[in-house]
PDB file of C-alpha atoms and ligand atoms in Angstrom:
ATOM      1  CA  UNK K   1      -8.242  16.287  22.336  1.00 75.00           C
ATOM      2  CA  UNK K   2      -5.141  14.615  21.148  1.00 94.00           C
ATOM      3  CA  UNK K   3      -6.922  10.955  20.322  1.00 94.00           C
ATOM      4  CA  UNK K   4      -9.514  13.057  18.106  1.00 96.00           C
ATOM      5  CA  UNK K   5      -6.336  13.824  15.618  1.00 98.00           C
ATOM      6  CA  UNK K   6      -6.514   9.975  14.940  1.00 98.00           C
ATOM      7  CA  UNK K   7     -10.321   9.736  14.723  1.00 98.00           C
ATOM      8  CA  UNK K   8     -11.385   9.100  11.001  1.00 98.00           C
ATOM      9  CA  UNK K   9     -15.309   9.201  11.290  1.00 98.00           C
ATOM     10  CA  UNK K  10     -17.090  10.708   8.521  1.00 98.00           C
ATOM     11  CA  UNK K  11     -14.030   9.756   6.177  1.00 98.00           C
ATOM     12  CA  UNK K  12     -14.075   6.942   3.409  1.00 98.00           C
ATOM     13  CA  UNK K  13     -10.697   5.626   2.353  1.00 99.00           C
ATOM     14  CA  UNK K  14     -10.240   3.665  -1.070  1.00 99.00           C
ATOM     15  CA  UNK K  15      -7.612   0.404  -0.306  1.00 99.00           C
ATOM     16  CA  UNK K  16      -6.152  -1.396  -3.778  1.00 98.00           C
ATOM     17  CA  UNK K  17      -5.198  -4.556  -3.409  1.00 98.00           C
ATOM     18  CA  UNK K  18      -7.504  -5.012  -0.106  1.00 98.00           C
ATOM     19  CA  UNK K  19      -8.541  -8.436  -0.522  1.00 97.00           C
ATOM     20  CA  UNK K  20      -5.820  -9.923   1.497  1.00 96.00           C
ATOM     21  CA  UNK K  21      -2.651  -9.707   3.476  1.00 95.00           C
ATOM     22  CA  UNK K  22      -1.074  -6.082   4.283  1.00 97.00           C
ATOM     23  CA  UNK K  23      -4.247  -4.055   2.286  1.00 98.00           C
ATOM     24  CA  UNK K  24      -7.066  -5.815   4.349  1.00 98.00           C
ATOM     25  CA  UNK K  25      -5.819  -5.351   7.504  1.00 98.00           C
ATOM     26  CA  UNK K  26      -4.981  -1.783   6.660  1.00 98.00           C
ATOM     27  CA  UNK K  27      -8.761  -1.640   5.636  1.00 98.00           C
ATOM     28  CA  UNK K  28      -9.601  -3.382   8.703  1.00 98.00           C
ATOM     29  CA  UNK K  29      -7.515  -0.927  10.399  1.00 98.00           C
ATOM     30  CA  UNK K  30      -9.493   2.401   9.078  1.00 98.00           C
ATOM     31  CA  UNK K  31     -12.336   1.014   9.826  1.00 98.00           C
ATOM     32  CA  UNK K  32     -11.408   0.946  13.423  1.00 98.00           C
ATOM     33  CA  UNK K  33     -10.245   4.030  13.482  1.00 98.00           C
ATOM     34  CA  UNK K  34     -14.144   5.438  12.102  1.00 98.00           C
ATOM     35  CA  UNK K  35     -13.771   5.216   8.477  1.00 98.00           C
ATOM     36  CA  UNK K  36     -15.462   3.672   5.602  1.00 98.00           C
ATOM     37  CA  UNK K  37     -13.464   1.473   3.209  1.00 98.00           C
ATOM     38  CA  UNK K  38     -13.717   0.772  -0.164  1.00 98.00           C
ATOM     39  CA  UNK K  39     -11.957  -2.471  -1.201  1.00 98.00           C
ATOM     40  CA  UNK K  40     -10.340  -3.332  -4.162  1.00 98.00           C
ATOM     41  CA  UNK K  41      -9.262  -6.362  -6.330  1.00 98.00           C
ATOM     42  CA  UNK K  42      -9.358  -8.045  -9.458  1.00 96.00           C
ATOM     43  CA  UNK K  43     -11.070 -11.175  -8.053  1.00 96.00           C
ATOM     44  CA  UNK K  44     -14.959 -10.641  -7.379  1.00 96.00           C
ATOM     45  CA  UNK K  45     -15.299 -13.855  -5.280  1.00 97.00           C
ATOM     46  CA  UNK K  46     -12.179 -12.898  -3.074  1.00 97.00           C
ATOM     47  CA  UNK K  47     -13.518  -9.356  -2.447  1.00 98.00           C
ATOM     48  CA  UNK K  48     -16.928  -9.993  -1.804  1.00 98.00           C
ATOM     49  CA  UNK K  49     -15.641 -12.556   1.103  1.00 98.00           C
ATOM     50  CA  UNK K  50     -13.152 -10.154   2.114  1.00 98.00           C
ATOM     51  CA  UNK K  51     -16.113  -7.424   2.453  1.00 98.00           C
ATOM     52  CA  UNK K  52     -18.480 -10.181   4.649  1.00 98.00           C
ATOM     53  CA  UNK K  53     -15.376 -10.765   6.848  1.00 98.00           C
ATOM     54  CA  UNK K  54     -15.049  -6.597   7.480  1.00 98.00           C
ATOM     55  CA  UNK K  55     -18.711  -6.075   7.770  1.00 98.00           C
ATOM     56  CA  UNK K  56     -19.403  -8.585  10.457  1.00 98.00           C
ATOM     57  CA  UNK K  57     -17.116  -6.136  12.585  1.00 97.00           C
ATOM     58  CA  UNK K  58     -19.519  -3.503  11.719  1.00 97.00           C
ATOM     59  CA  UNK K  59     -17.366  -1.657   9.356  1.00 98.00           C
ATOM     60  CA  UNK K  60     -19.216   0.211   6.403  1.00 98.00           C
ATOM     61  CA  UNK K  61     -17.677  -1.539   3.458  1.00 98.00           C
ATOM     62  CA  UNK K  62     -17.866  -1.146  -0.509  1.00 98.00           C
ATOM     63  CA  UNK K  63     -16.331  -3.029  -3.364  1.00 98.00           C
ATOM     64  CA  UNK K  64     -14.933  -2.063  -6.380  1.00 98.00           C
ATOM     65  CA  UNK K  65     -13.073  -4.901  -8.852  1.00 98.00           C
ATOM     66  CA  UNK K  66     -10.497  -3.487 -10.788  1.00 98.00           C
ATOM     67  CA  UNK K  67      -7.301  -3.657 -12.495  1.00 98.00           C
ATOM     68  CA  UNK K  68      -5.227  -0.903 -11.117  1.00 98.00           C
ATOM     69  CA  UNK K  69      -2.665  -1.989 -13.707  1.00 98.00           C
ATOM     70  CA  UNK K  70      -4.986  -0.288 -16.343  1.00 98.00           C
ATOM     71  CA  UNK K  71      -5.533   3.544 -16.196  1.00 98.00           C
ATOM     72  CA  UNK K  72      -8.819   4.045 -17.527  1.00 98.00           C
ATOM     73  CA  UNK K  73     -10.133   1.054 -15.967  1.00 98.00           C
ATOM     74  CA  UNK K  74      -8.762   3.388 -12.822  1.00 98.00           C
ATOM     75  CA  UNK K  75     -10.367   6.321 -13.953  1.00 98.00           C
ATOM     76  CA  UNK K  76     -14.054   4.794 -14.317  1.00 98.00           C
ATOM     77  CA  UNK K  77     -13.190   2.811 -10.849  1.00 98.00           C
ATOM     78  CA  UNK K  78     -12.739   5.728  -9.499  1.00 98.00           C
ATOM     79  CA  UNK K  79     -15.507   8.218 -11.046  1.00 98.00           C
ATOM     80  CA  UNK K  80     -18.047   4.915 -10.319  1.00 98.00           C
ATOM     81  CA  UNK K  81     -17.178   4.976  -6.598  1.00 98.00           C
ATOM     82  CA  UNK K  82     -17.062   9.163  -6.521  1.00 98.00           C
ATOM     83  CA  UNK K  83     -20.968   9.210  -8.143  1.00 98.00           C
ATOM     84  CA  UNK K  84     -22.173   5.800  -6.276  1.00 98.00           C
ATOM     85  CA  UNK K  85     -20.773   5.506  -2.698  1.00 98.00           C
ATOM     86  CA  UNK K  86     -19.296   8.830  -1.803  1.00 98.00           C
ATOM     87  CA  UNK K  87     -15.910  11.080  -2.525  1.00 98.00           C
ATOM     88  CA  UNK K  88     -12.448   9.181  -1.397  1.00 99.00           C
ATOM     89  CA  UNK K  89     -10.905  11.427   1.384  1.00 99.00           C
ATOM     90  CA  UNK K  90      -8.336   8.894   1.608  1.00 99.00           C
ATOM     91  CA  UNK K  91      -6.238   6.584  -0.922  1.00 99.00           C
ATOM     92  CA  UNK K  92      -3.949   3.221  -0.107  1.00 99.00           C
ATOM     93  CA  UNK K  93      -1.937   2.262  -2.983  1.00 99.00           C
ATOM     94  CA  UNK K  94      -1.405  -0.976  -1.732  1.00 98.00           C
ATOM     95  CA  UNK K  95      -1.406  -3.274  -4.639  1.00 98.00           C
ATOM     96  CA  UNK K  96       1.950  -4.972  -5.447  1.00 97.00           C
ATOM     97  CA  UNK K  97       3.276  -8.054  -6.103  1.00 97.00           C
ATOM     98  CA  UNK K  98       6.531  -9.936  -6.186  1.00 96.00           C
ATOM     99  CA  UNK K  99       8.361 -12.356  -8.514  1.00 96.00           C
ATOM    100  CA  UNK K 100      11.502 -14.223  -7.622  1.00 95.00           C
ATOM    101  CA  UNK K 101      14.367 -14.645 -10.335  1.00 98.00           C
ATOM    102  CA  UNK K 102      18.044 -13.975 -10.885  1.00 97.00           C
ATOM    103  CA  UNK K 103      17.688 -10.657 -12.557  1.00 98.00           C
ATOM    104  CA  UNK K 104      20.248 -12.983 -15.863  1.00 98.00           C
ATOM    105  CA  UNK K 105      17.144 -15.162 -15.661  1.00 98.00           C
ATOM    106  CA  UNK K 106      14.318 -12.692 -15.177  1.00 98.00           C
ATOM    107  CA  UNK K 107      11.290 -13.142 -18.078  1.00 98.00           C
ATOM    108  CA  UNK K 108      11.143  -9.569 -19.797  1.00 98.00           C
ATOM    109  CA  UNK K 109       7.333 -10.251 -19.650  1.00 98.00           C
ATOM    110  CA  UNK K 110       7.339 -10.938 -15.786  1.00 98.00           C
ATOM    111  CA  UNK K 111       9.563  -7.818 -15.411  1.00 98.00           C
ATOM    112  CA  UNK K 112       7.050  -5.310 -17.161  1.00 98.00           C
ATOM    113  CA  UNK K 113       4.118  -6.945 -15.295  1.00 98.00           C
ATOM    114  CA  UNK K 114       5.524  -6.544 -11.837  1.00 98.00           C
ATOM    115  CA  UNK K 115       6.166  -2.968 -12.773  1.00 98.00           C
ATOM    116  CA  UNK K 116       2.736  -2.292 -14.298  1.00 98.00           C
ATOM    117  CA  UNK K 117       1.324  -3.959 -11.195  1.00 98.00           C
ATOM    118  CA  UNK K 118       3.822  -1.957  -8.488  1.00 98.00           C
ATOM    119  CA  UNK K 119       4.431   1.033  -9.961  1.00 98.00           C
ATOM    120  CA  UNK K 120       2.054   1.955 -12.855  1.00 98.00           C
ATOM    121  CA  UNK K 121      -0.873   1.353 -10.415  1.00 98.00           C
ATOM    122  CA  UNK K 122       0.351   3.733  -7.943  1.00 99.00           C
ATOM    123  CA  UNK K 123       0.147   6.505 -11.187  1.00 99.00           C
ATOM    124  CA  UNK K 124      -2.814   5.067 -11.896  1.00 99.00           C
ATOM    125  CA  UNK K 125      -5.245   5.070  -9.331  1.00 99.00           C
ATOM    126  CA  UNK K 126      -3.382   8.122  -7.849  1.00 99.00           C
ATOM    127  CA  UNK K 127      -3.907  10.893 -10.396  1.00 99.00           C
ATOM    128  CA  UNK K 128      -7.835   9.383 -10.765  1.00 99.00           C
ATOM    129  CA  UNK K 129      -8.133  10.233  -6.700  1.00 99.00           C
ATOM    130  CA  UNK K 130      -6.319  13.345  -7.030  1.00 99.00           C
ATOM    131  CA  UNK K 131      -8.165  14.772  -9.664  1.00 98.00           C
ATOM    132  CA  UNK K 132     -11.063  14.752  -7.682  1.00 98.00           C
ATOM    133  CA  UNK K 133      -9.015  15.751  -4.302  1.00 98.00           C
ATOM    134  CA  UNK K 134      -7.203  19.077  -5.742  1.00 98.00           C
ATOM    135  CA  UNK K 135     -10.908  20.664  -6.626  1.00 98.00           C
ATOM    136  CA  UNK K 136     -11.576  19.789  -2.837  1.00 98.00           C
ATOM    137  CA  UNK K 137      -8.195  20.954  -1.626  1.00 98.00           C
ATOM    138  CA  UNK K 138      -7.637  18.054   0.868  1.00 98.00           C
ATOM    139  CA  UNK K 139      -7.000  14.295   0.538  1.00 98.00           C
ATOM    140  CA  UNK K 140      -4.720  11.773   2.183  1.00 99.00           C
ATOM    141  CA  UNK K 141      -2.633   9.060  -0.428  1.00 99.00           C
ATOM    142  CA  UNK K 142      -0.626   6.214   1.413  1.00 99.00           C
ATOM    143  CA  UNK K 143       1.843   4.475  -0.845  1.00 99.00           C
ATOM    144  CA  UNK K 144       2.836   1.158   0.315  1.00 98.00           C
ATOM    145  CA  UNK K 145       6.849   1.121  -0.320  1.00 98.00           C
ATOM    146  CA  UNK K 146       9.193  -1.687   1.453  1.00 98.00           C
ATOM    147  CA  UNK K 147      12.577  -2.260   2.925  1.00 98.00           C
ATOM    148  CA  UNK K 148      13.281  -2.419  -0.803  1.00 98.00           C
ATOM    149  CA  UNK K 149      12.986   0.475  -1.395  1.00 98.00           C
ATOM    150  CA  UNK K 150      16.456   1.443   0.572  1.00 97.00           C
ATOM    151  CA  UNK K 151      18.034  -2.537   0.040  1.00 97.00           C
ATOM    152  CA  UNK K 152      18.215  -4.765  -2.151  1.00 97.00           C
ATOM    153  CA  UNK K 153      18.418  -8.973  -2.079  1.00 96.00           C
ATOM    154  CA  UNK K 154      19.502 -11.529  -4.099  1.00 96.00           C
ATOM    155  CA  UNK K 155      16.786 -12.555  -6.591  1.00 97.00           C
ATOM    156  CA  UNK K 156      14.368  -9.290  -6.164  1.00 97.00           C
ATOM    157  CA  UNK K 157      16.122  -6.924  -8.464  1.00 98.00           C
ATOM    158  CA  UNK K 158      12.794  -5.847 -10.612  1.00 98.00           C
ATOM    159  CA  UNK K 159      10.919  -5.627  -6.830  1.00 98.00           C
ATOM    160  CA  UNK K 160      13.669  -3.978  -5.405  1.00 98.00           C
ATOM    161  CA  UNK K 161      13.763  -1.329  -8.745  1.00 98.00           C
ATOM    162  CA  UNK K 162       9.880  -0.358  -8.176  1.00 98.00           C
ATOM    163  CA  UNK K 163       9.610  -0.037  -4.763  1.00 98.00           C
ATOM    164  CA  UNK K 164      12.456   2.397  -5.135  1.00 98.00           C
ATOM    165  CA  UNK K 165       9.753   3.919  -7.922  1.00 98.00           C
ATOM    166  CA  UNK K 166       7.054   4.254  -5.369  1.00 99.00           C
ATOM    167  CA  UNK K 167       8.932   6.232  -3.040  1.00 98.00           C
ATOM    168  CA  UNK K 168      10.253   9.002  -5.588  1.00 98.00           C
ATOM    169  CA  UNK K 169       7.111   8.826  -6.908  1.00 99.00           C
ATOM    170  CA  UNK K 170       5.956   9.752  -3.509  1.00 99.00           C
ATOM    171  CA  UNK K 171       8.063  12.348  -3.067  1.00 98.00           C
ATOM    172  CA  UNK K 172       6.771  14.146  -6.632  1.00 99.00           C
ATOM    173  CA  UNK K 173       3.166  13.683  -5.862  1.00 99.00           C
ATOM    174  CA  UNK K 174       3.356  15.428  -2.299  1.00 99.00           C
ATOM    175  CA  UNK K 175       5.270  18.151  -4.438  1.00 98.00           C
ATOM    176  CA  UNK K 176       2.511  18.892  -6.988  1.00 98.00           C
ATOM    177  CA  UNK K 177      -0.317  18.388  -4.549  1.00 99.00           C
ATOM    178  CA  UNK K 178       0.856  19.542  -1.191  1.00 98.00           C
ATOM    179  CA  UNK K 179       0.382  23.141  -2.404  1.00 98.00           C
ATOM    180  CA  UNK K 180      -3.402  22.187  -2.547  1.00 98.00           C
ATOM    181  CA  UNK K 181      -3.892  20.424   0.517  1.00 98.00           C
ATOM    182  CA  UNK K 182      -3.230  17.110  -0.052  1.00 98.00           C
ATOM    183  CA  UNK K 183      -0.669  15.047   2.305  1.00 99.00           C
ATOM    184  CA  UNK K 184       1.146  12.463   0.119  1.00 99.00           C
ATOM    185  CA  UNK K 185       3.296   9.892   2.267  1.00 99.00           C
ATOM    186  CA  UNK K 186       4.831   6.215   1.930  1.00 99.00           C
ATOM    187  CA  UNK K 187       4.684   3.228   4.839  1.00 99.00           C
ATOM    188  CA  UNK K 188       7.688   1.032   4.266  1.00 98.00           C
ATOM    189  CA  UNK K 189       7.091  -2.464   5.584  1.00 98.00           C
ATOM    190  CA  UNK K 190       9.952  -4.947   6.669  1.00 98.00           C
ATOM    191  CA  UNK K 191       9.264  -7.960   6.724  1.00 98.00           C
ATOM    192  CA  UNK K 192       5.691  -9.619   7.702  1.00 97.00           C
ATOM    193  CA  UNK K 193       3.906 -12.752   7.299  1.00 94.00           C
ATOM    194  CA  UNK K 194       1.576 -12.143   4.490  1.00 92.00           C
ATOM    195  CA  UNK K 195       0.289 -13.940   0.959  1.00 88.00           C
ATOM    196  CA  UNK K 196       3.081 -12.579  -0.607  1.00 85.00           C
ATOM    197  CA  UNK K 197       5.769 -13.536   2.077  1.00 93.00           C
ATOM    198  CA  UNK K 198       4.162 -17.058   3.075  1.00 93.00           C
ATOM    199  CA  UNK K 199       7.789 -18.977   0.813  1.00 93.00           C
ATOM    200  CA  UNK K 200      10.084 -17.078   3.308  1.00 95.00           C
ATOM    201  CA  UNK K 201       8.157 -17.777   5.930  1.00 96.00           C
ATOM    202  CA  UNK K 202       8.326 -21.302   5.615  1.00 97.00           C
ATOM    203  CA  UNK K 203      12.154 -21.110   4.170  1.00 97.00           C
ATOM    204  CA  UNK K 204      13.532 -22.258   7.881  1.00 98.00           C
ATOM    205  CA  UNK K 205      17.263 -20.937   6.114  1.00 98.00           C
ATOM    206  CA  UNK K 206      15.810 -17.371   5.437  1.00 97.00           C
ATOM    207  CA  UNK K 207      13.764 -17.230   8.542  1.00 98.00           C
ATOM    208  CA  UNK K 208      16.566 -17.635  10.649  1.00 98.00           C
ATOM    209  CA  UNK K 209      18.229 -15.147   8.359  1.00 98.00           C
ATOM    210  CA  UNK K 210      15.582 -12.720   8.864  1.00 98.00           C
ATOM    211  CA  UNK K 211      15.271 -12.941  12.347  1.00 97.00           C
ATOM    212  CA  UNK K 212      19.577 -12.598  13.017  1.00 98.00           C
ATOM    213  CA  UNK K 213      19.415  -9.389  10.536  1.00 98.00           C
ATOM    214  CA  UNK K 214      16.023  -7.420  12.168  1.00 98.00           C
ATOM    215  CA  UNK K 215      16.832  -5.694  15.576  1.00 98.00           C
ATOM    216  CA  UNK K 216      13.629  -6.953  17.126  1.00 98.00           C
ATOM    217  CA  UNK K 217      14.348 -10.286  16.481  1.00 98.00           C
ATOM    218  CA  UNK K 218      11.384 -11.527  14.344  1.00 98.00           C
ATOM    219  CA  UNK K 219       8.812 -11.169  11.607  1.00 98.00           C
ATOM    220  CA  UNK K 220       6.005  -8.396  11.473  1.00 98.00           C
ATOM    221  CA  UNK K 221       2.441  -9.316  11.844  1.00 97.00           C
ATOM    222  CA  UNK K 222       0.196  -7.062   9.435  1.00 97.00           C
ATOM    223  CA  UNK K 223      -1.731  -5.133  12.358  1.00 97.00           C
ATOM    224  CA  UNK K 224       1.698  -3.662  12.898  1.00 98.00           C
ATOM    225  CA  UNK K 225       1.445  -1.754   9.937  1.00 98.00           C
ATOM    226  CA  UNK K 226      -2.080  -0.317  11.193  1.00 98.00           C
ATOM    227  CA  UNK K 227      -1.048   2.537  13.158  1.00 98.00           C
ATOM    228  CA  UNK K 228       1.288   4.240  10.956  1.00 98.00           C
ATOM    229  CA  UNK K 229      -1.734   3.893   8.474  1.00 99.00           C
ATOM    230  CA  UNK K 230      -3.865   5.694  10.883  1.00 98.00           C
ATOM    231  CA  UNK K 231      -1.499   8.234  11.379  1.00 98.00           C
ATOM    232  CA  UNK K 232      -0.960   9.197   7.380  1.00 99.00           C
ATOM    233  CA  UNK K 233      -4.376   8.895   7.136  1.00 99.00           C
ATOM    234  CA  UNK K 234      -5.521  11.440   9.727  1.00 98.00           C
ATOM    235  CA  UNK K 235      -5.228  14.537  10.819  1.00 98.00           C
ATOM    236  CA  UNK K 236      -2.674  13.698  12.861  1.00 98.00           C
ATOM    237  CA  UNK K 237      -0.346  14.072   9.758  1.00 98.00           C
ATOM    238  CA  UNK K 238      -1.825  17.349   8.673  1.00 98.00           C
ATOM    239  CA  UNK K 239       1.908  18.610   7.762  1.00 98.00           C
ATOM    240  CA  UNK K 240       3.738  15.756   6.823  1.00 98.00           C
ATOM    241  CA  UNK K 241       4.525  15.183   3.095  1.00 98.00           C
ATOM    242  CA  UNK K 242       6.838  13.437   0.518  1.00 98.00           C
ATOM    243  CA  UNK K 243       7.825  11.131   4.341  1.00 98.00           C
ATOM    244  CA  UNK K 244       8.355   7.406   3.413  1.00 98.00           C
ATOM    245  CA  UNK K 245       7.778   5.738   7.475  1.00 98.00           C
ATOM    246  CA  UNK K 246       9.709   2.768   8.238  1.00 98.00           C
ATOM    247  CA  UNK K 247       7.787  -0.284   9.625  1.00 98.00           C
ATOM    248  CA  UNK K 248      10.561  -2.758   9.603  1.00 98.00           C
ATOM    249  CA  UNK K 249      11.652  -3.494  13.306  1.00 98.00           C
ATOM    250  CA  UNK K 250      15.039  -1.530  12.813  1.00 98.00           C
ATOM    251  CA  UNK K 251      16.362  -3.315   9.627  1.00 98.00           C
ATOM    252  CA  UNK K 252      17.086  -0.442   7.761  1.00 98.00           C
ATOM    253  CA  UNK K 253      18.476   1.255  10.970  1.00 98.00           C
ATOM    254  CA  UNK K 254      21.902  -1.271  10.908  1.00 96.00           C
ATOM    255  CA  UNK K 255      24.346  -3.494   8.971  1.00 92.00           C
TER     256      UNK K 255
HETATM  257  C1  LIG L 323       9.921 -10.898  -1.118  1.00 91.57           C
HETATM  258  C2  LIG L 323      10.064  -9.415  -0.872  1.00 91.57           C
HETATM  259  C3  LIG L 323       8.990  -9.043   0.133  1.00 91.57           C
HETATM  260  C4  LIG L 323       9.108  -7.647   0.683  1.00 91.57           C
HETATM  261  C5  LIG L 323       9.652  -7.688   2.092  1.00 91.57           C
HETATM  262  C6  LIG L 323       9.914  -6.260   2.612  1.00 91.57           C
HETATM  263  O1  LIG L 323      10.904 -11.548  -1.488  1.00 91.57           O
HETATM  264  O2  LIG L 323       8.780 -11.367  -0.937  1.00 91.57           O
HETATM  265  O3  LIG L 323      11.346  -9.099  -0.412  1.00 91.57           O
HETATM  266  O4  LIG L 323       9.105  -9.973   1.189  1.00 91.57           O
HETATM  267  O5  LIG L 323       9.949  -6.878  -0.094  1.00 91.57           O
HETATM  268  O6  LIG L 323       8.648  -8.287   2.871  1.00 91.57           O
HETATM  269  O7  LIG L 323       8.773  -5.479   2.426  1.00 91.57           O
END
């Protein structure tokens, strides 16, 4: 009986951002846990690769290429996938990205991009799912925070500011949409080795950094991050909202 609380069959989760790094393997994840995906990018050639590489592990997989940085191209993504593949029972705002600058040196223009691309998306593509959740009364939206959103580090000021974003942003949408069923949560990832990470990966100086200040020693790999994704996404969750989970092998546990 328990295991069935983490079964998704019969449920079709929506994954921006899904064409690589932490998003895919959280859609690869779902899959394996029963559910049909629905990937997102910008990039048609990336996703359609992405969505061979998924399907030859006999996941059910859709495509939909859009800019989650604009909100009616959101709202037509999400109406287009609603009338053409099926209603989204669950939502992974995944799509982020990073830019490295002293905040004295930061580009205004990078700054407002990074926040229409971390922060705006999550409003975004959130209140398109939503609208068509609260008529259902039940839905499950993941946002994808970070270790920023507790710390900061030199150079990631902007980063730091909208993961921060995400996770009160979080907390409001599990308290206008709990009351009608839907479960609203955040997965905070430490570090992992991913697209986005690959220059501190290969910075030997921050690597060895990294792996003196997390307790377990090392970097994440991204199927790490699958089973909290499961769990949020599931029944399993059924009365946890406005909760930001920690993936981050204890950094934000000590000094
Ligand atoms: C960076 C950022 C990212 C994430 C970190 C924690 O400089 O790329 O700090 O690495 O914030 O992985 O999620």
């Amino acid at each position: 009986m328990s295991l069935s609380l983490f079964d998704l069959s019969g449920r079709r989760a929506l994954i921006t951002g899904s064409s690589q790094g932490i998003g895919f393997a959280l859609a690869k994840g779902l899959a394996g846990a029963g559910a049909s995906v629905v990937l997102n990018g910008r990039n048609e050639g990336k996703l359609a690769r992405a969505a061979g590489e998924l399907r030859a592990t006999g996941a059910v997989v859709g495509v939909s290429a859009f800019d989650v940085t604009e909100h009616g191209a959101a709202a037509s993504a999400v109406e287009r996938i609603e009338s053409d593949i099926g209603p989204i029972d669950i939502l992974v705002n995944n799509a982020g990205m990073q830019h490295r600058a002293s905040l004295e040196d930061f580009p205004a223009a990078d700054f407002e991009r990074l926040m229409l691309t971390n922060v705006n998306s999550v409003f975004n593509v959130g209140q398109a799912v939503a609208r068509r959740m609260l008529p259902r009364g039940k839905g499950k939206i993941i946002n994808i925070c970070s270790v920023m959103t507790m710390l900061a580090r030199p150079g990631v000021a902007p980063y730091t500011a909208s993961k921060g974003a995400v996770a009160n942003l979080t907390k409001g949408m599990a308290t206008d949409w709990a009351p009608h069923g839907l479960n609203v949560n955040g997965i905070a990832p430490g570090y992992f080795k991913t697209e986005l990470t690959d220059a501190l990966v290969k910075d030997a100086e921050f690597s060895g950094w990294l792996e003196k200040r997390t307790p377990a020693g090392r970097w994440g790999t991204v199927d790490e991050l699958v089973g909290a994704a499961i769990y949020l996404a599931s029944d399993a969750s059924s009365f946890v909202n406005g909760h930001v989970l920690y993936v981050d092998g204890g950094m934000t546990a000590c000094v």
